[in-house]
Short mmCIF file of C-alpha atoms in Angstrom, two decimals:
data_model
loop_
_atom_site.label_atom_id
_atom_site.label_comp_id
_atom_site.label_asym_id
_atom_site.label_seq_id
_atom_site.Cartn_x
_atom_site.Cartn_y
_atom_site.Cartn_z
CA ARG A 201 182.28 98.06 105.56
CA LEU A 202 179.46 100.74 106.38
CA ASP A 203 179.75 101.07 110.40
CA GLU A 204 176.62 99.53 111.03
CA ARG A 205 176.07 101.61 115.15
CA ALA A 206 175.50 104.17 112.50
CA GLY A 207 172.32 102.52 110.11
CA ILE A 208 169.13 103.96 112.06
CA ALA A 209 170.42 107.47 111.08
CA SER A 210 171.78 105.94 107.33
CA ILE A 211 167.79 105.35 107.57
CA ILE A 212 167.04 108.98 108.57
CA VAL A 213 168.96 110.63 105.62
CA VAL A 214 167.72 108.68 103.13
CA ALA A 215 163.83 108.69 104.28
CA LEU A 216 164.13 112.58 104.07
CA ILE A 217 166.00 111.97 100.06
CA VAL A 218 163.22 109.68 99.79
CA VAL A 219 160.31 112.43 100.49
CA THR A 220 162.18 115.48 99.41
CA VAL A 221 162.28 113.84 95.74
CA LEU A 222 158.89 111.98 96.03
CA PRO A 223 159.19 109.03 93.04
CA SER A 224 155.96 108.72 90.51
CA PRO A 225 153.04 106.84 91.43
CA ALA A 226 154.41 104.11 90.01
CA GLY A 227 157.71 104.75 92.10
CA VAL A 228 161.02 102.28 90.42
CA ARG A 229 159.42 101.28 87.00
CA LEU A 230 160.85 98.36 86.03
CA PRO A 231 161.26 96.57 83.10
CA PRO A 232 159.02 93.35 82.26
CA GLN A 233 162.37 91.33 81.72
CA PRO A 234 162.15 86.98 81.60
CA VAL A 235 163.44 86.82 85.48
CA ARG A 236 162.92 88.87 88.35
CA VAL A 237 164.33 87.45 91.63
CA ALA A 238 162.98 88.91 94.91
CA ILE A 239 165.38 87.99 97.54
CA LEU A 240 163.53 88.58 101.48
CA GLU A 241 165.48 89.29 104.50
CA SER A 242 163.62 86.86 105.48
CA PRO A 243 159.57 85.63 106.04
CA ASP A 244 159.04 88.33 108.36
CA SER A 245 160.24 90.55 105.96
CA ILE A 246 156.89 89.62 104.06
CA PHE A 247 154.72 87.55 105.63
CA GLN A 248 153.16 86.72 108.68
CA VAL A 249 153.40 82.88 110.02
CA GLY A 250 150.96 80.61 109.31
CA ALA A 251 150.94 82.90 105.28
CA THR A 252 151.19 80.34 101.53
CA SER A 253 150.84 82.93 99.06
CA ILE A 254 151.62 86.49 98.80
CA PRO A 255 149.04 89.95 99.19
CA GLN A 256 148.34 90.20 95.47
CA ASP A 257 148.80 94.60 96.15
CA LEU A 258 152.34 93.50 98.18
CA TYR A 259 152.96 91.17 94.60
CA LEU A 260 152.57 93.72 92.49
CA LYS A 261 154.23 97.03 94.66
CA LEU A 262 157.77 94.35 94.76
CA GLY A 263 157.87 93.94 90.66
CA GLU A 264 155.95 90.71 89.97
CA PRO A 265 158.75 88.83 91.09
CA THR A 266 158.96 85.09 89.25
CA HIS A 267 161.63 83.21 91.99
CA ILE A 268 161.61 84.26 95.90
CA VAL A 269 164.49 83.72 97.89
CA ILE A 270 164.29 82.82 101.36
CA PRO A 271 167.51 82.59 102.54
CA LEU A 272 168.30 80.44 106.10
CA SER A 273 171.64 80.42 107.99
CA PRO A 274 173.96 77.36 107.65
CA ASP A 275 173.01 75.77 111.38
CA PHE A 276 168.89 74.91 109.13
CA PHE A 277 170.84 73.02 106.97
CA ILE A 278 173.52 71.32 109.16
CA ASP A 279 170.54 70.53 111.86
CA TYR A 280 168.33 69.53 109.67
CA PRO A 281 167.97 66.21 110.40
CA GLU A 282 167.06 66.83 113.13
CA LEU A 283 163.97 69.19 112.68
CA SER A 284 160.23 68.20 113.30
CA PRO A 285 157.33 69.68 112.18
CA ARG A 286 156.88 71.57 115.08
CA SER A 287 160.50 72.96 115.57
CA GLU A 288 161.08 76.51 116.11
CA VAL A 289 163.35 77.88 112.82
CA SER A 290 162.77 81.77 112.94
CA ARG A 291 166.34 81.29 115.24
CA TYR A 292 167.38 80.84 111.27
CA PHE A 293 166.58 84.20 109.77
CA ARG A 294 168.78 86.70 108.80
CA PHE A 295 166.33 89.26 109.91
CA ARG A 296 163.34 88.47 112.84
CA LEU A 297 160.50 90.55 114.18
CA ASP A 298 160.42 88.91 117.79
CA SER A 299 162.91 86.06 119.16
CA GLY A 300 160.18 83.00 117.81
CA GLY A 301 157.09 82.37 115.64
CA TRP A 302 157.31 80.50 112.74
CA THR A 303 157.63 76.35 112.93
CA PHE A 304 159.52 74.17 110.23
CA PHE A 305 155.92 73.13 108.92
CA ASP A 306 155.17 76.86 109.08
CA LEU A 307 158.36 77.45 106.33
CA PHE A 308 157.34 74.31 104.46
CA LYS A 309 153.59 75.45 103.95
CA LEU A 310 154.79 78.69 102.95
CA VAL A 311 157.59 77.12 100.03
CA ASN A 312 154.81 75.23 98.91
CA GLY A 313 152.08 77.59 98.92
CA LEU A 314 153.94 79.78 96.49
CA LYS A 315 155.17 77.47 94.59
CA ALA A 316 151.42 76.96 93.98
CA SER A 317 150.45 80.22 92.48
CA GLY A 318 153.01 80.18 90.33
CA LEU A 319 156.40 81.53 91.71
CA LYS A 320 159.45 79.86 92.18
CA VAL A 321 160.82 78.93 95.71
CA LEU A 322 164.76 79.22 96.23
CA VAL A 323 166.71 78.50 99.49
CA GLY A 324 169.69 81.24 100.33
CA VAL A 325 172.83 79.50 101.31
CA PHE A 326 175.13 81.93 103.34
CA THR A 327 178.68 81.36 102.42
CA LYS A 328 180.16 82.78 105.79
CA SER A 329 179.79 80.99 109.32
CA LYS A 330 178.86 84.46 110.75
CA ASP A 331 176.75 87.79 109.52
CA LEU A 332 176.17 89.40 112.53
CA LEU A 333 174.52 93.31 112.22
CA VAL A 334 174.04 95.77 114.94
CA SER A 335 170.72 97.75 113.42
CA TYR A 336 167.30 97.57 115.16
CA GLY A 337 168.67 95.32 117.17
CA MET A 338 170.88 91.81 116.93
CA GLN A 339 170.23 90.90 113.27
CA GLY A 340 171.80 88.43 110.98
CA TYR A 341 173.14 85.50 111.74
CA GLU A 342 175.75 83.23 113.63
CA SER A 343 176.48 79.31 112.80
CA SER A 344 177.07 78.00 116.03
CA TRP A 345 177.80 74.63 114.33
CA PHE A 346 181.25 76.46 112.91
CA ARG A 347 181.80 77.94 115.98
CA GLY A 348 182.40 74.91 117.54
CA ASN A 349 184.58 74.38 114.60
CA GLN A 350 187.08 77.16 114.38
CA TYR A 351 188.85 75.24 111.59
CA LEU A 352 186.48 75.31 109.09
CA VAL A 353 186.39 78.71 108.66
CA ASP A 354 188.91 81.37 108.16
CA LYS A 355 189.84 85.11 109.30
CA ASN A 356 187.21 86.44 108.18
CA ASP A 357 184.65 84.11 108.88
CA ARG A 358 184.15 82.52 105.21
CA MET A 359 183.83 78.29 105.36
CA ALA A 360 186.95 76.93 104.38
CA PHE A 361 185.53 74.54 101.41
CA GLY A 362 188.92 72.55 100.55
CA VAL A 363 189.47 71.55 104.29
CA MET A 364 188.65 67.30 105.01
CA LEU A 365 185.89 67.28 108.25
CA PRO A 366 186.99 63.13 110.33
CA LEU A 367 184.45 61.70 107.79
CA ASN A 368 187.21 62.05 104.80
CA ILE A 369 184.97 64.22 103.06
CA SER A 370 185.17 68.26 102.56
CA LEU A 371 183.18 70.90 104.10
CA ALA A 372 182.02 70.94 100.29
CA GLN A 373 180.86 67.99 100.14
CA PHE A 374 179.13 67.50 103.53
CA TYR A 375 177.62 70.93 103.29
CA ALA A 376 176.42 70.35 99.93
CA GLN A 377 174.88 66.98 100.65
CA ARG A 378 172.85 69.34 103.79
CA VAL A 379 171.48 71.71 101.62
CA SER A 380 170.11 68.90 98.95
CA THR A 381 168.70 66.59 101.49
CA ALA A 382 166.76 70.39 102.84
CA VAL A 383 165.85 71.26 98.60
CA TYR A 384 164.50 67.55 97.95
CA SER A 385 162.20 67.83 101.67
CA ILE A 386 161.04 70.98 101.19
CA GLY A 387 160.69 71.47 97.59
CA PHE A 388 162.97 74.36 96.50
CA ASP A 389 163.08 74.60 93.38
CA GLY A 390 166.47 75.95 93.67
CA ILE A 391 169.29 77.06 95.54
CA TYR A 392 170.57 81.27 95.32
CA VAL A 393 174.80 80.90 96.57
CA LEU A 394 174.79 84.02 98.72
CA SER A 395 178.38 85.44 98.08
CA PRO A 396 180.09 87.69 101.17
CA ARG A 397 179.05 91.58 100.79
CA GLU A 398 182.51 92.42 99.51
CA GLY A 399 182.00 89.58 97.15
CA LEU A 400 183.83 87.72 94.26
CA VAL A 401 186.53 89.92 93.12
CA SER A 402 189.48 87.68 92.04
CA ILE A 403 190.71 84.25 91.17
CA GLY A 404 191.05 83.58 94.57
CA ASP A 405 187.69 84.21 95.46
CA VAL A 406 186.93 81.25 92.20
CA GLU A 407 189.15 78.86 93.21
CA TRP A 408 187.96 80.01 97.06
CA ILE A 409 183.58 78.79 96.23
CA GLU A 410 184.54 76.21 92.88
CA PRO A 411 184.45 73.25 95.59
CA LEU A 412 181.00 74.47 96.74
CA LEU A 413 179.66 75.29 93.03
CA VAL A 414 180.81 71.56 92.01
CA GLU A 415 179.39 69.62 95.23
CA LEU A 416 176.01 71.56 94.76
CA ARG A 417 175.70 70.62 90.73
CA ALA A 418 176.83 67.13 91.56
CA HIS A 419 174.12 66.73 93.98
CA LEU A 420 171.43 68.64 92.21
CA ASP A 421 169.40 67.42 88.93
CA SER A 422 169.27 69.62 86.17
CA SER A 423 165.40 70.58 87.25
CA LYS A 424 166.80 72.92 90.09
CA GLU A 425 168.18 75.72 89.10
CA VAL A 426 171.41 77.22 90.91
CA PHE A 427 171.65 81.04 90.98
CA LEU A 428 175.62 82.16 92.43
CA ASP A 429 175.36 86.26 93.43
CA GLY A 430 178.25 88.99 94.05
CA VAL A 431 179.61 87.95 90.90
CA ASP A 432 182.33 90.98 90.18
CA PRO A 433 182.45 92.35 86.40
CA SER A 434 186.60 92.98 87.66
CA LEU A 435 186.56 89.27 87.54
CA GLY A 436 186.30 89.28 83.31
CA GLY A 437 185.24 86.73 80.97
CA ASP A 438 187.13 83.39 81.36
CA ALA A 439 186.78 83.45 84.95
CA ILE A 440 183.14 84.74 84.97
CA GLU A 441 182.64 81.57 82.63
CA ARG A 442 184.15 79.43 84.52
CA LEU A 443 181.53 80.20 87.37
CA MET A 444 178.92 79.26 84.67
CA ASN A 445 179.91 75.79 84.32
CA TYR A 446 178.01 75.09 87.70
CA ALA A 447 175.44 77.99 88.02
CA ASP A 448 172.56 78.66 85.14
CA TYR A 449 172.45 82.28 86.55
CA ILE A 450 175.22 84.55 87.74
CA VAL A 451 174.13 87.50 89.27
CA ILE A 452 176.29 90.85 88.58
CA ARG A 453 177.81 92.70 91.80
CA SER A 454 176.32 96.31 91.47
CA PRO A 455 177.77 99.18 93.60
CA ILE A 456 175.82 100.60 96.58
CA TRP A 457 174.79 104.21 96.48
CA LEU A 458 174.39 104.41 100.04
CA ARG A 459 178.20 102.93 100.31
CA GLU A 460 179.31 104.99 97.84
CA ILE A 461 178.67 108.18 99.18
CA THR A 462 180.54 106.93 102.48
CA SER A 463 183.23 106.55 100.42
CA GLU A 464 182.61 102.64 101.11
CA GLU A 465 182.10 101.62 97.59
CA PRO A 466 183.33 103.95 95.23
CA ARG A 467 183.65 102.98 92.05
CA LEU A 468 180.44 102.99 90.08
CA GLY A 469 181.28 104.95 86.95
CA PRO A 470 182.93 105.06 83.70
CA GLU A 471 185.28 102.02 85.14
CA TYR A 472 182.59 99.58 85.89
CA MET A 473 180.68 100.58 83.65
CA GLU A 474 183.18 99.50 81.08
CA GLN A 475 184.25 96.37 82.75
CA LEU A 476 181.15 95.50 82.80
CA ARG A 477 180.48 95.67 78.91
CA ALA A 478 183.93 94.83 78.14
CA VAL A 479 182.60 90.68 80.08
CA LEU A 480 179.35 90.90 77.70
CA ASP A 481 181.34 91.42 75.09
CA GLU A 482 183.58 88.74 75.43
CA LEU A 483 180.56 85.95 76.71
CA GLY A 484 178.93 84.65 73.86
CA GLY A 485 175.10 84.95 73.45
CA ASN A 486 174.04 81.74 75.32
CA ARG A 487 176.43 82.56 78.00
CA LYS A 488 175.26 86.02 78.31
CA SER A 489 171.85 84.78 79.24
CA GLN A 490 173.25 83.70 82.15
CA ILE A 491 174.17 87.07 83.83
CA LEU A 492 171.36 88.95 85.67
CA TYR A 493 171.78 92.46 87.46
CA SER A 494 171.01 93.55 91.02
CA VAL A 495 168.79 95.83 92.16
CA ASN A 496 170.09 97.65 95.25
CA VAL A 497 167.13 99.18 97.52
CA MET A 498 166.74 97.83 100.98
CA ASP A 499 168.56 96.49 103.52
CA PHE A 500 166.44 96.88 106.91
CA SER A 501 169.11 94.49 109.36
CA SER A 502 172.08 96.96 107.81
CA GLY A 503 170.23 100.08 108.05
CA TRP A 504 170.60 101.37 103.93
CA LEU A 505 167.65 102.56 101.81
CA ILE A 506 168.39 103.79 98.33
CA PRO A 507 165.97 106.98 97.05
CA ALA A 508 163.66 105.53 94.35
CA ILE A 509 165.30 107.88 91.67
CA GLN A 510 168.67 106.16 92.70
CA VAL A 511 167.26 103.14 92.34
CA GLN A 512 165.27 103.80 88.57
CA LEU A 513 169.23 104.92 87.04
CA GLN A 514 170.65 101.19 88.27
CA VAL A 515 167.30 100.14 86.91
CA ASP A 516 168.10 101.95 83.10
CA THR A 517 171.03 101.90 83.43
CA LEU A 518 171.59 98.36 83.69
CA SER A 519 169.06 96.78 81.71
CA SER A 520 170.75 98.92 78.86
CA LEU A 521 173.00 96.33 79.00
CA ILE A 522 171.31 93.32 80.89
CA ASN A 523 168.12 92.05 78.96
CA ARG A 524 167.66 88.53 80.50
CA GLY A 525 166.84 89.46 84.36
CA PHE A 526 167.17 91.07 87.41
CA VAL A 527 167.36 90.49 91.89
CA ILE A 528 165.91 92.72 93.87
CA TYR A 529 167.95 93.27 96.64
CA PHE A 530 166.00 93.10 99.30
CA ALA A 531 162.28 92.59 99.32
CA SER A 532 160.30 93.69 101.96
CA ARG A 533 156.75 95.36 102.83
CA TYR A 534 158.91 97.89 104.31
CA ILE A 535 159.81 99.96 101.04
CA PRO A 536 158.55 103.32 100.85
CA TYR A 537 158.02 103.32 97.31
CA ARG A 538 156.58 101.07 94.80
CA LEU A 539 158.37 98.77 92.27
CA THR A 540 156.41 97.98 89.03
CA LEU A 541 157.10 96.16 86.11
CA ASP A 542 156.72 98.31 82.96
CA SER A 543 153.86 96.72 81.03
CA SER A 544 153.76 99.50 78.74
CA ALA A 545 156.94 98.65 77.72
CA LEU A 546 156.13 94.97 77.49
CA ARG A 547 152.73 96.37 75.15
CA SER A 548 155.05 97.70 72.80
CA GLY A 549 157.68 94.41 72.31
CA ALA A 550 160.84 96.57 74.52
#
């Protein structure tokens, strides 16, 4: 994985590229596809404490998303029964501007204010017990509950969903119960399952995450959407279709340009595109409409920023194959260029 200690240097290098190769005033043009998801690193990425809506100029700059994803650490769901309106919840964020500020009631108001403005709001659910990032101070998250129950995680800090708890239920059942309770209580429109950053690349990965997906689907009614990210096209059509039995949308993993140039993730070229085309050819029409692609833009916590020209290449390449929609990683007021929904394509019927 990209050396997080080099995060600041990486941002500086890429910022120079961004300045040298200036985007047009419209920035990156996004196709007017029906599902447009913006994942936040945390509410601090966009909102001030107490906010209930996205400022219109920022909404337009972020490509007019239809869905907003707010990721929360595992301890948020585990601690949920003990939380009160005044409980501080910033400690459950992946990215923090300071150590406090947001209360449970602030989060509740934000979610329901965004819904009132017509957006769908999903809660991001991590599948690792921790993901600490040393960049611009300590960012990321670490679950104190899992730290005290190490038998429930594997050597890579992934949750061991099949392990049984003393209550005679599996970890997958317990976690899904806690997540679904928060979803209904706060009013989220669904769940966005965040796979580990290395993605789901083998049948073993499918078998690892499947128990959680089964339980989430069992605890949620059909009005709640379930998204699963990090699905690599190398899995093949059969394995991906297996995941579609539990998820409304599958988000195909795209290599991150900055990791490609540092040899961390060298597999973007013809091989990746051939695998993606093969998967889409295997899936029928209805199944194909469940596929979204990821657009890597910026990860402030990890210390990477993709130049606009490279983001546009991602969008143009992947939207030529997938027409249902996309997911932006990560939406933020700190992105130095615009992500503009291409209304001219909409008018022309593209």
